[in-house]
């Protein structure tokens, strides 16, 4: 298990990570999400002992990485696939890593096979494509048959077949009881791969929950309604009737209407009584991407001047940044209202459910959304550089109790201690057990 407590990292006056507390558990794939520059790579580097926290700590199996016995055989990581000596053959690159960690040479050939690079093993890596470089990086991460794996954007540059292969690999590693922590900006892929999410924005924890809970906490179900395109007045008439009845109506890019706050039969009745014909009336649930956009909208640092968020966000005056999301209040400025099941509080604990023991019910950024309780009321990393007025709503939510089954159907394996170096069971991808079949590479 990876555990961060009050993790803070400052570079001069830049706070890259602030008071981050979370756990990454074995037996499931945990996705690590956040906008560009939100601190994901910095966090991963601190987990791997490549950067020192300014305050707080992060441990793997109870040890800081640098004190972990035989760390390369306990923890594997892909941080930067380009961090390879380009003049070396792929096999020699892996061989040098293996020799540094006392890993036998035959394991190098095993992992080359697992990632599908066996045919180019004696080619210099500087001639590799982006996707081949990613595979080499994944091979290096698997070399020590580690119990804990970190992948920073592992599908970057991979073709669809390669993406599917990585997805299956991550899931099978987690199903074996390993801890798999993976960052990605590809929401559709994350929705298929991960069963738990840790989301950060501007270095702070925004959410720590199952994907299913994340989507339902950060999105509202909605109806799509379409009236005949030949008669725009019908659309206006319906919009007026729905709004009057308490619905929230948002025009979609294709001319349909997105309606929240009214059940489908009521929308149908209102259309009928307004004498409006419908060409479509369909129920929809927001995707992980929409839920993520809604959650992180206020924590985005870099945004195109022509970005209109596909019409989902209210226009802001020029130069005005949207505020950070506030627990219990949702993301201000979004049309979609909070999920009705949550009693109007998108991050609220289901009613009658007490906070788990040790769970702080603190202000917005003290112990946010399902994070483990912060060690102290005062953040160890000093004052919060992004502090906002505290929400008056209920405390932070933890809708997704750990241990629940994720969308991949993987149960959480009991936590296993880190494996002693040489008493390993045969590697699941060793020749004795057929590995997930990697897609063929272009020659
Ligand atoms: N060595 C450094 N010196 C100064 N600032 C740094 C350093 N490393 C990271 N930062 C800053 O810390 C912030 C977080 O960066 P980080 O690379 O961790 O973000 P990220 O979430 O991984 O971004 P991306 O999704 O774009 O990869 C950024 O503002 C970045 O400029």
Short mmCIF file of C-alpha atoms and ligand atoms in Angstrom, two decimals:
data_model
loop_
_atom_site.label_atom_id
_atom_site.label_comp_id
_atom_site.label_asym_id
_atom_site.label_seq_id
_atom_site.Cartn_x
_atom_site.Cartn_y
_atom_site.Cartn_z
CA UNK A 1 0.00 0.00 0.00
CA UNK A 2 1.10 3.55 -0.74
CA UNK A 3 0.23 6.07 1.94
CA UNK A 4 0.70 9.83 1.76
CA UNK A 5 0.12 11.95 4.84
CA UNK A 6 0.12 15.74 4.68
CA UNK A 7 2.40 15.65 1.65
CA UNK A 8 3.54 19.12 0.58
CA UNK A 9 6.12 20.16 -2.01
CA UNK A 10 7.22 23.68 -2.75
CA UNK A 11 9.63 24.80 -5.44
CA UNK A 12 10.58 28.31 -4.33
CA UNK A 13 7.31 30.16 -4.10
CA UNK A 14 5.52 27.59 -6.29
CA UNK A 15 3.45 25.10 -4.28
CA UNK A 16 3.25 22.01 -6.47
CA UNK A 17 1.57 19.74 -3.89
CA UNK A 18 -0.23 20.85 -0.77
CA UNK A 19 -1.17 18.77 2.28
CA UNK A 20 -2.04 15.67 0.25
CA UNK A 21 -3.24 12.64 2.20
CA UNK A 22 -4.41 9.44 0.53
CA UNK A 23 -3.92 5.70 0.39
CA UNK A 24 -3.47 3.51 -2.67
CA UNK A 25 -4.52 -0.01 -1.82
CA UNK A 26 -3.56 -3.36 -3.27
CA UNK A 27 -5.95 -5.37 -5.40
CA UNK A 28 -7.33 -2.59 -7.55
CA UNK A 29 -6.24 -0.11 -10.17
CA UNK A 30 -6.25 3.38 -8.68
CA UNK A 31 -6.41 6.19 -11.20
CA UNK A 32 -4.60 9.42 -10.46
CA UNK A 33 -6.25 12.35 -12.22
CA UNK A 34 -5.75 16.06 -12.33
CA UNK A 35 -5.36 18.90 -14.82
CA UNK A 36 -1.96 19.79 -16.31
CA UNK A 37 0.37 21.08 -13.64
CA UNK A 38 -1.80 19.85 -10.76
CA UNK A 39 1.07 17.94 -9.13
CA UNK A 40 0.64 14.33 -10.26
CA UNK A 41 4.22 13.79 -11.44
CA UNK A 42 5.59 15.63 -8.41
CA UNK A 43 3.57 13.32 -6.16
CA UNK A 44 4.81 10.25 -8.01
CA UNK A 45 8.39 11.46 -7.78
CA UNK A 46 8.01 11.91 -4.02
CA UNK A 47 6.53 8.41 -3.72
CA UNK A 48 9.64 7.09 -5.50
CA UNK A 49 12.08 9.11 -3.42
CA UNK A 50 13.16 11.19 -6.43
CA UNK A 51 12.03 14.40 -4.74
CA UNK A 52 11.94 15.23 -1.04
CA UNK A 53 8.67 16.50 0.41
CA UNK A 54 8.84 19.97 1.92
CA UNK A 55 6.67 18.51 4.68
CA UNK A 56 4.56 15.43 5.28
CA UNK A 57 5.58 11.97 4.19
CA UNK A 58 4.78 9.17 1.81
CA UNK A 59 5.49 5.50 2.42
CA UNK A 60 5.25 2.23 0.54
CA UNK A 61 4.44 -0.74 2.72
CA UNK A 62 5.25 1.46 5.72
CA UNK A 63 8.69 2.60 4.50
CA UNK A 64 9.80 5.71 2.67
CA UNK A 65 11.04 4.50 -0.72
CA UNK A 66 14.69 5.18 0.07
CA UNK A 67 14.52 2.96 3.17
CA UNK A 68 12.63 0.16 1.45
CA UNK A 69 14.67 -3.05 1.44
CA UNK A 70 15.59 -3.96 -2.15
CA UNK A 71 13.26 -1.27 -3.49
CA UNK A 72 13.61 -2.07 -7.23
CA UNK A 73 12.15 -5.51 -6.60
CA UNK A 74 9.32 -4.16 -4.50
CA UNK A 75 8.32 -1.16 -6.59
CA UNK A 76 8.26 -0.70 -10.36
CA UNK A 77 7.58 2.58 -12.09
CA UNK A 78 7.18 4.19 -15.47
CA UNK A 79 7.60 7.93 -15.06
CA UNK A 80 9.27 9.10 -18.23
CA UNK A 81 9.59 6.65 -21.09
CA UNK A 82 12.19 8.87 -22.75
CA UNK A 83 14.60 8.56 -19.81
CA UNK A 84 16.59 5.89 -21.62
CA UNK A 85 20.14 5.85 -22.99
CA UNK A 86 19.20 6.08 -26.68
CA UNK A 87 22.42 4.44 -27.86
CA UNK A 88 21.72 1.24 -25.96
CA UNK A 89 19.85 -1.74 -27.31
CA UNK A 90 16.50 -2.28 -25.61
CA UNK A 91 17.75 -5.53 -24.13
CA UNK A 92 20.97 -3.97 -22.87
CA UNK A 93 19.03 -1.16 -21.26
CA UNK A 94 16.91 -3.65 -19.33
CA UNK A 95 19.94 -5.82 -18.61
CA UNK A 96 21.80 -2.93 -16.98
CA UNK A 97 18.75 -2.18 -14.80
CA UNK A 98 18.46 -5.86 -13.89
CA UNK A 99 22.13 -6.16 -12.95
CA UNK A 100 21.90 -3.12 -10.68
CA UNK A 101 19.10 -4.84 -8.77
CA UNK A 102 20.36 -8.42 -8.80
CA UNK A 103 17.65 -9.56 -11.19
CA UNK A 104 18.62 -12.55 -13.38
CA UNK A 105 19.11 -11.95 -17.12
CA UNK A 106 16.37 -14.43 -18.07
CA UNK A 107 13.85 -12.07 -16.54
CA UNK A 108 14.88 -9.44 -19.10
CA UNK A 109 13.82 -11.74 -21.93
CA UNK A 110 10.59 -12.55 -20.11
CA UNK A 111 9.54 -8.91 -19.81
CA UNK A 112 10.61 -8.16 -23.40
CA UNK A 113 8.15 -10.85 -24.42
CA UNK A 114 5.44 -9.53 -22.11
CA UNK A 115 5.59 -6.06 -23.70
CA UNK A 116 5.99 -7.39 -27.26
CA UNK A 117 9.49 -6.02 -27.91
CA UNK A 118 11.27 -9.37 -28.36
CA UNK A 119 11.78 -8.81 -32.10
CA UNK A 120 13.41 -5.41 -31.62
CA UNK A 121 15.34 -6.30 -28.47
CA UNK A 122 18.67 -5.64 -30.19
CA UNK A 123 17.69 -2.34 -31.75
CA UNK A 124 18.86 0.95 -30.29
CA UNK A 125 16.07 2.62 -28.37
CA UNK A 126 16.74 6.02 -29.97
CA UNK A 127 15.06 4.62 -33.09
CA UNK A 128 11.98 3.59 -31.18
CA UNK A 129 8.59 5.16 -31.77
CA UNK A 130 6.73 6.78 -28.86
CA UNK A 131 4.69 3.64 -28.32
CA UNK A 132 7.73 1.34 -28.44
CA UNK A 133 9.41 3.60 -25.86
CA UNK A 134 6.34 3.27 -23.63
CA UNK A 135 6.55 -0.51 -23.90
CA UNK A 136 10.21 -0.42 -22.96
CA UNK A 137 9.33 1.72 -19.95
CA UNK A 138 6.61 -0.73 -18.93
CA UNK A 139 9.10 -3.60 -19.31
CA UNK A 140 11.49 -1.80 -16.95
CA UNK A 141 8.67 -1.32 -14.42
CA UNK A 142 7.83 -5.05 -14.53
CA UNK A 143 11.45 -6.20 -14.32
CA UNK A 144 11.58 -6.81 -10.58
CA UNK A 145 8.15 -8.49 -10.52
CA UNK A 146 7.16 -5.79 -8.04
CA UNK A 147 4.22 -5.73 -5.71
CA UNK A 148 3.67 -2.00 -6.18
CA UNK A 149 3.51 -0.37 -9.62
CA UNK A 150 3.29 3.27 -10.62
CA UNK A 151 2.61 4.35 -14.17
CA UNK A 152 2.60 7.98 -15.29
CA UNK A 153 0.60 8.20 -18.53
CA UNK A 154 1.37 4.62 -19.62
CA UNK A 155 -0.80 4.68 -22.75
CA UNK A 156 0.76 7.85 -24.10
CA UNK A 157 1.55 7.19 -27.77
CA UNK A 158 0.15 3.67 -27.86
CA UNK A 159 -2.13 2.56 -30.67
CA UNK A 160 -5.64 1.26 -29.83
CA UNK A 161 -4.41 -2.32 -29.60
CA UNK A 162 -1.59 -1.24 -27.31
CA UNK A 163 -4.03 0.72 -25.13
CA UNK A 164 -6.21 -2.36 -24.78
CA UNK A 165 -3.17 -4.42 -23.88
CA UNK A 166 -2.08 -1.93 -21.18
CA UNK A 167 -5.63 -1.88 -19.81
CA UNK A 168 -5.69 -5.67 -19.49
CA UNK A 169 -2.19 -5.73 -18.05
CA UNK A 170 -3.09 -3.21 -15.32
CA UNK A 171 -6.23 -5.10 -14.44
CA UNK A 172 -4.45 -8.44 -14.28
CA UNK A 173 -1.66 -6.99 -12.10
CA UNK A 174 -4.28 -5.62 -9.71
CA UNK A 175 -6.23 -8.87 -9.76
CA UNK A 176 -3.06 -10.59 -8.51
CA UNK A 177 -3.25 -8.38 -5.43
CA UNK A 178 -0.68 -5.80 -6.50
CA UNK A 179 -0.98 -2.09 -5.89
CA UNK A 180 -1.40 -0.30 -9.22
CA UNK A 181 -1.35 3.50 -9.31
CA UNK A 182 -1.78 5.03 -12.74
CA UNK A 183 -2.11 8.58 -13.99
CA UNK A 184 -3.79 9.44 -17.26
CA UNK A 185 -5.56 12.28 -18.99
CA UNK A 186 -7.62 9.86 -21.06
CA UNK A 187 -10.90 9.77 -19.20
CA UNK A 188 -12.53 7.15 -21.39
CA UNK A 189 -9.57 4.86 -20.80
CA UNK A 190 -9.51 5.55 -17.08
CA UNK A 191 -13.21 4.75 -16.86
CA UNK A 192 -12.45 1.31 -18.33
CA UNK A 193 -9.26 0.60 -16.39
CA UNK A 194 -9.46 2.03 -12.88
CA UNK A 195 -11.92 1.14 -10.17
CA UNK A 196 -10.82 3.81 -7.72
CA UNK A 197 -9.86 7.43 -8.30
CA UNK A 198 -7.70 9.99 -6.60
CA UNK A 199 -8.25 13.40 -8.14
CA UNK A 200 -6.11 16.43 -7.42
CA UNK A 201 -6.30 20.05 -8.52
CA UNK A 202 -3.59 22.65 -7.91
CA UNK A 203 -1.77 20.18 -5.72
CA UNK A 204 -4.72 19.47 -3.44
CA UNK A 205 -6.93 16.44 -3.03
CA UNK A 206 -10.31 16.91 -4.70
CA UNK A 207 -11.68 13.37 -4.53
CA UNK A 208 -10.77 9.88 -3.28
CA UNK A 209 -13.51 7.42 -4.17
CA UNK A 210 -14.68 4.72 -6.54
CA UNK A 211 -15.30 5.72 -10.15
CA UNK A 212 -18.98 4.96 -9.80
CA UNK A 213 -19.32 7.19 -6.77
CA UNK A 214 -17.24 9.89 -8.42
CA UNK A 215 -19.55 10.06 -11.41
CA UNK A 216 -22.72 10.05 -9.38
CA UNK A 217 -21.34 12.64 -6.94
CA UNK A 218 -20.22 15.00 -9.68
CA UNK A 219 -22.93 14.77 -12.24
CA UNK A 220 -26.66 14.85 -12.55
CA UNK A 221 -28.65 12.51 -14.73
CA UNK A 222 -30.28 14.42 -17.51
CA UNK A 223 -32.75 14.03 -20.33
CA UNK A 224 -32.11 14.89 -23.95
CA UNK A 225 -35.11 16.35 -25.69
CA UNK A 226 -35.38 17.17 -29.36
CA UNK A 227 -38.17 18.98 -31.12
CA UNK A 228 -38.66 19.13 -34.92
CA UNK A 229 -35.82 21.15 -36.46
CA UNK A 230 -38.22 22.58 -38.99
CA UNK A 231 -40.09 24.51 -36.31
CA UNK A 232 -37.76 26.43 -33.93
CA UNK A 233 -40.73 27.93 -32.13
CA UNK A 234 -41.61 24.52 -30.73
CA UNK A 235 -38.20 24.38 -29.08
CA UNK A 236 -38.66 27.80 -27.52
CA UNK A 237 -42.17 26.91 -26.35
CA UNK A 238 -40.91 23.74 -24.72
CA UNK A 239 -37.96 25.51 -23.12
CA UNK A 240 -40.34 28.02 -21.55
CA UNK A 241 -42.71 25.29 -20.28
CA UNK A 242 -39.89 23.20 -18.80
CA UNK A 243 -38.24 26.19 -17.15
CA UNK A 244 -41.54 27.30 -15.67
CA UNK A 245 -42.02 23.83 -14.22
CA UNK A 246 -38.66 24.08 -12.42
CA UNK A 247 -36.47 22.31 -14.96
CA UNK A 248 -33.01 23.46 -15.97
CA UNK A 249 -32.68 23.62 -19.73
CA UNK A 250 -29.39 23.82 -21.61
CA UNK A 251 -29.10 23.92 -25.39
CA UNK A 252 -26.82 21.24 -26.79
CA UNK A 253 -24.57 21.79 -29.79
CA UNK A 254 -26.69 19.62 -32.08
CA UNK A 255 -29.88 21.56 -31.37
CA UNK A 256 -31.30 19.22 -28.73
CA UNK A 257 -32.08 20.35 -25.19
CA UNK A 258 -30.41 18.95 -22.08
CA UNK A 259 -32.92 18.97 -19.24
CA UNK A 260 -32.18 18.38 -15.56
CA UNK A 261 -34.47 18.58 -12.57
CA UNK A 262 -37.51 16.99 -14.20
CA UNK A 263 -38.32 13.30 -14.62
CA UNK A 264 -38.90 11.99 -18.14
CA UNK A 265 -42.69 11.44 -17.77
CA UNK A 266 -43.10 15.02 -16.55
CA UNK A 267 -41.14 16.34 -19.54
CA UNK A 268 -43.37 14.30 -21.82
CA UNK A 269 -46.54 15.61 -20.12
CA UNK A 270 -45.32 19.20 -20.32
CA UNK A 271 -44.55 18.80 -24.02
CA UNK A 272 -47.96 17.31 -24.61
CA UNK A 273 -49.82 20.04 -22.73
CA UNK A 274 -47.78 22.69 -24.62
CA UNK A 275 -48.70 21.06 -27.90
CA UNK A 276 -45.06 20.43 -28.75
CA UNK A 277 -44.08 17.36 -30.76
CA UNK A 278 -40.97 15.49 -29.62
CA UNK A 279 -38.51 13.76 -31.90
CA UNK A 280 -36.41 12.52 -29.00
CA UNK A 281 -36.77 12.09 -25.26
CA UNK A 282 -34.00 9.98 -23.77
CA UNK A 283 -32.40 9.47 -20.36
CA UNK A 284 -28.63 10.00 -19.98
CA UNK A 285 -25.96 9.64 -17.37
CA UNK A 286 -22.88 11.81 -17.44
CA UNK A 287 -19.59 10.21 -18.43
CA UNK A 288 -16.45 10.15 -16.29
CA UNK A 289 -15.12 12.92 -18.52
CA UNK A 290 -18.08 15.17 -17.77
CA UNK A 291 -17.93 14.41 -14.06
CA UNK A 292 -14.20 15.11 -14.07
CA UNK A 293 -14.62 18.38 -15.97
CA UNK A 294 -17.25 19.45 -13.54
CA UNK A 295 -15.11 18.58 -10.55
CA UNK A 296 -11.86 20.13 -11.76
CA UNK A 297 -13.25 23.15 -13.60
CA UNK A 298 -12.00 25.58 -10.99
CA UNK A 299 -8.59 23.95 -10.70
CA UNK A 300 -7.46 24.26 -14.31
CA UNK A 301 -4.37 26.44 -14.77
CA UNK A 302 -3.93 26.30 -18.51
CA UNK A 303 -6.93 26.91 -20.75
CA UNK A 304 -7.31 27.85 -24.37
CA UNK A 305 -8.86 31.24 -25.04
CA UNK A 306 -11.26 29.59 -27.48
CA UNK A 307 -12.33 26.82 -25.09
CA UNK A 308 -16.09 26.97 -24.63
CA UNK A 309 -16.41 23.75 -22.63
CA UNK A 310 -18.95 22.54 -25.18
CA UNK A 311 -21.57 24.85 -23.78
CA UNK A 312 -21.58 23.28 -20.32
CA UNK A 313 -20.23 26.23 -18.43
CA UNK A 314 -21.72 29.63 -17.88
CA UNK A 315 -19.62 32.30 -19.61
CA UNK A 316 -17.29 34.14 -17.27
CA UNK A 317 -16.18 37.75 -17.70
CA UNK A 318 -12.84 38.04 -19.54
CA UNK A 319 -9.85 37.26 -17.35
CA UNK A 320 -11.94 35.80 -14.53
CA UNK A 321 -10.93 32.32 -13.39
CA UNK A 322 -13.67 29.94 -12.22
CA UNK A 323 -13.46 29.28 -8.48
CA UNK A 324 -12.12 26.03 -7.03
CA UNK A 325 -14.86 23.45 -6.39
CA UNK A 326 -16.14 23.54 -2.84
CA UNK A 327 -17.23 20.38 -1.01
CA UNK A 328 -20.93 20.48 -0.33
CA UNK A 329 -21.48 23.24 -2.86
CA UNK A 330 -20.31 21.66 -6.07
CA UNK A 331 -18.73 23.62 -8.84
CA UNK A 332 -20.22 27.10 -9.11
CA UNK A 333 -20.97 28.20 -12.63
CA UNK A 334 -22.21 24.91 -14.04
CA UNK A 335 -25.69 24.55 -15.36
CA UNK A 336 -26.21 20.99 -14.22
CA UNK A 337 -27.55 21.06 -10.67
CA UNK A 338 -26.20 18.73 -7.99
CA UNK A 339 -27.37 15.17 -8.12
CA UNK A 340 -30.86 14.99 -6.59
CA UNK A 341 -30.05 11.70 -4.80
CA UNK A 342 -27.46 13.56 -2.76
CA UNK A 343 -30.05 15.95 -1.37
CA UNK A 344 -28.66 18.80 -3.39
CA UNK A 345 -25.16 18.32 -2.02
CA UNK A 346 -23.03 16.67 -4.65
CA UNK A 347 -20.36 15.53 -2.24
CA UNK A 348 -22.58 14.82 0.75
CA UNK A 349 -22.46 11.60 2.71
CA UNK A 350 -25.59 9.49 2.10
CA UNK A 351 -28.06 10.35 4.84
CA UNK A 352 -27.76 8.54 8.11
CA UNK A 353 -24.29 7.25 7.29
CA UNK A 354 -21.75 8.40 9.82
CA UNK A 355 -18.26 9.36 8.80
CA UNK A 356 -15.89 6.44 9.23
CA UNK A 357 -13.76 6.43 12.30
CA UNK A 358 -10.75 8.64 11.91
CA UNK A 359 -12.44 10.54 9.13
CA UNK A 360 -12.25 14.25 9.64
CA UNK A 361 -15.32 16.29 8.84
CA UNK A 362 -13.31 19.39 8.24
CA UNK A 363 -13.51 22.37 5.94
CA UNK A 364 -13.07 22.25 2.19
CA UNK A 365 -9.39 21.47 1.95
CA UNK A 366 -8.61 20.10 5.39
CA UNK A 367 -9.49 16.47 4.81
CA UNK A 368 -11.36 16.48 1.53
CA UNK A 369 -13.69 13.97 -0.10
CA UNK A 370 -12.98 10.66 1.38
CA UNK A 371 -9.36 11.31 2.18
CA UNK A 372 -7.90 9.82 5.33
CA UNK A 373 -8.12 12.20 8.24
CA UNK A 374 -5.39 14.81 8.17
CA UNK A 375 -2.80 14.30 10.88
CA UNK A 376 -3.29 17.69 12.43
CA UNK A 377 -5.77 20.52 12.24
CA UNK A 378 -3.02 22.88 11.10
CA UNK A 379 -1.59 21.82 7.79
CA UNK A 380 2.01 20.80 8.30
CA UNK A 381 3.04 22.39 5.03
CA UNK A 382 2.12 25.86 6.29
CA UNK A 383 -0.85 27.95 5.27
CA UNK A 384 -2.89 26.81 2.32
CA UNK A 385 -1.86 28.92 -0.65
CA UNK A 386 -5.22 28.31 -2.29
CA UNK A 387 -7.38 28.83 0.80
CA UNK A 388 -10.99 29.78 0.20
CA UNK A 389 -13.85 30.56 2.54
CA UNK A 390 -15.06 27.39 4.26
CA UNK A 391 -18.24 25.78 3.02
CA UNK A 392 -21.18 25.90 5.37
CA UNK A 393 -22.50 22.57 4.07
CA UNK A 394 -21.94 19.14 5.54
CA UNK A 395 -18.52 17.60 6.01
CA UNK A 396 -16.55 15.82 3.34
CA UNK A 397 -18.04 12.79 1.75
CA UNK A 398 -16.79 9.26 1.50
CA UNK A 399 -19.48 7.63 -0.57
CA UNK A 400 -17.27 4.83 -1.80
CA UNK A 401 -16.22 2.67 1.08
CA UNK A 402 -13.00 0.92 0.18
CA UNK A 403 -13.38 -2.74 -0.38
CA UNK A 404 -16.45 -2.34 -2.54
CA UNK A 405 -16.34 -3.93 -5.95
CA UNK A 406 -15.40 -1.57 -8.73
CA UNK A 407 -16.81 -1.41 -12.23
CA UNK A 408 -14.19 -3.92 -13.41
CA UNK A 409 -15.70 -6.42 -10.98
CA UNK A 410 -12.41 -6.86 -9.19
CA UNK A 411 -12.76 -7.42 -5.51
CA UNK A 412 -10.11 -5.96 -3.28
CA UNK A 413 -7.55 -8.57 -2.50
CA UNK A 414 -6.47 -8.80 1.09
CA UNK A 415 -3.47 -6.65 1.69
CA UNK A 416 -0.28 -8.57 1.27
CA UNK A 417 3.02 -7.70 2.84
CA UNK A 418 5.79 -6.75 0.47
CA UNK A 419 7.40 -9.82 -0.91
CA UNK A 420 10.82 -10.92 0.30
CA UNK A 421 13.28 -10.63 -2.57
CA UNK A 422 14.06 -14.25 -3.52
CA UNK A 423 11.14 -16.31 -2.29
CA UNK A 424 8.96 -15.26 -5.18
CA UNK A 425 6.20 -17.28 -6.69
CA UNK A 426 6.62 -17.77 -10.44
CA UNK A 427 5.89 -14.57 -12.25
CA UNK A 428 2.42 -14.61 -13.77
CA UNK A 429 3.81 -13.55 -17.10
CA UNK A 430 6.70 -15.98 -17.08
CA UNK A 431 6.82 -18.67 -19.77
CA UNK A 432 5.14 -21.14 -17.38
CA UNK A 433 1.99 -19.03 -17.50
CA UNK A 434 1.01 -17.42 -20.78
CA UNK A 435 1.11 -13.64 -20.45
CA UNK A 436 -1.59 -11.31 -21.72
CA UNK A 437 -0.82 -11.34 -25.41
CA UNK A 438 0.84 -8.10 -26.47
CA UNK A 439 -0.17 -6.68 -29.81
CA UNK A 440 2.33 -7.10 -32.65
CA UNK A 441 4.73 -4.29 -33.33
CA UNK A 442 5.39 -2.79 -36.71
CA UNK A 443 8.70 -4.01 -38.01
N1 LIG B 1 11.56 20.96 -10.47
C1 LIG B 1 10.60 21.88 -10.47
N2 LIG B 1 10.88 23.19 -10.25
C2 LIG B 1 9.93 24.13 -10.22
N3 LIG B 1 8.61 23.87 -10.43
C3 LIG B 1 8.26 22.61 -10.67
C4 LIG B 1 9.22 21.54 -10.70
N4 LIG B 1 8.57 20.39 -10.95
C5 LIG B 1 7.26 20.72 -11.06
N5 LIG B 1 7.08 22.04 -10.90
C6 LIG B 1 5.80 22.76 -10.95
O1 LIG B 1 4.91 22.08 -10.09
C7 LIG B 1 3.61 22.05 -10.64
C8 LIG B 1 3.14 20.61 -10.73
O2 LIG B 1 3.87 19.96 -11.76
P1 LIG B 1 3.66 18.42 -12.12
O3 LIG B 1 4.61 18.09 -13.22
O4 LIG B 1 3.74 17.63 -10.89
O5 LIG B 1 2.16 18.43 -12.65
P2 LIG B 1 1.36 17.26 -13.41
O6 LIG B 1 0.04 17.15 -12.74
O7 LIG B 1 2.19 16.04 -13.49
O8 LIG B 1 1.19 17.92 -14.84
P3 LIG B 1 0.95 17.19 -16.29
O9 LIG B 1 -0.41 16.57 -16.24
O10 LIG B 1 1.01 18.34 -17.23
O11 LIG B 1 2.05 16.20 -16.48
C9 LIG B 1 3.71 22.76 -12.00
O12 LIG B 1 3.31 24.09 -11.84
C10 LIG B 1 5.17 22.69 -12.33
O13 LIG B 1 5.56 23.78 -13.11
#
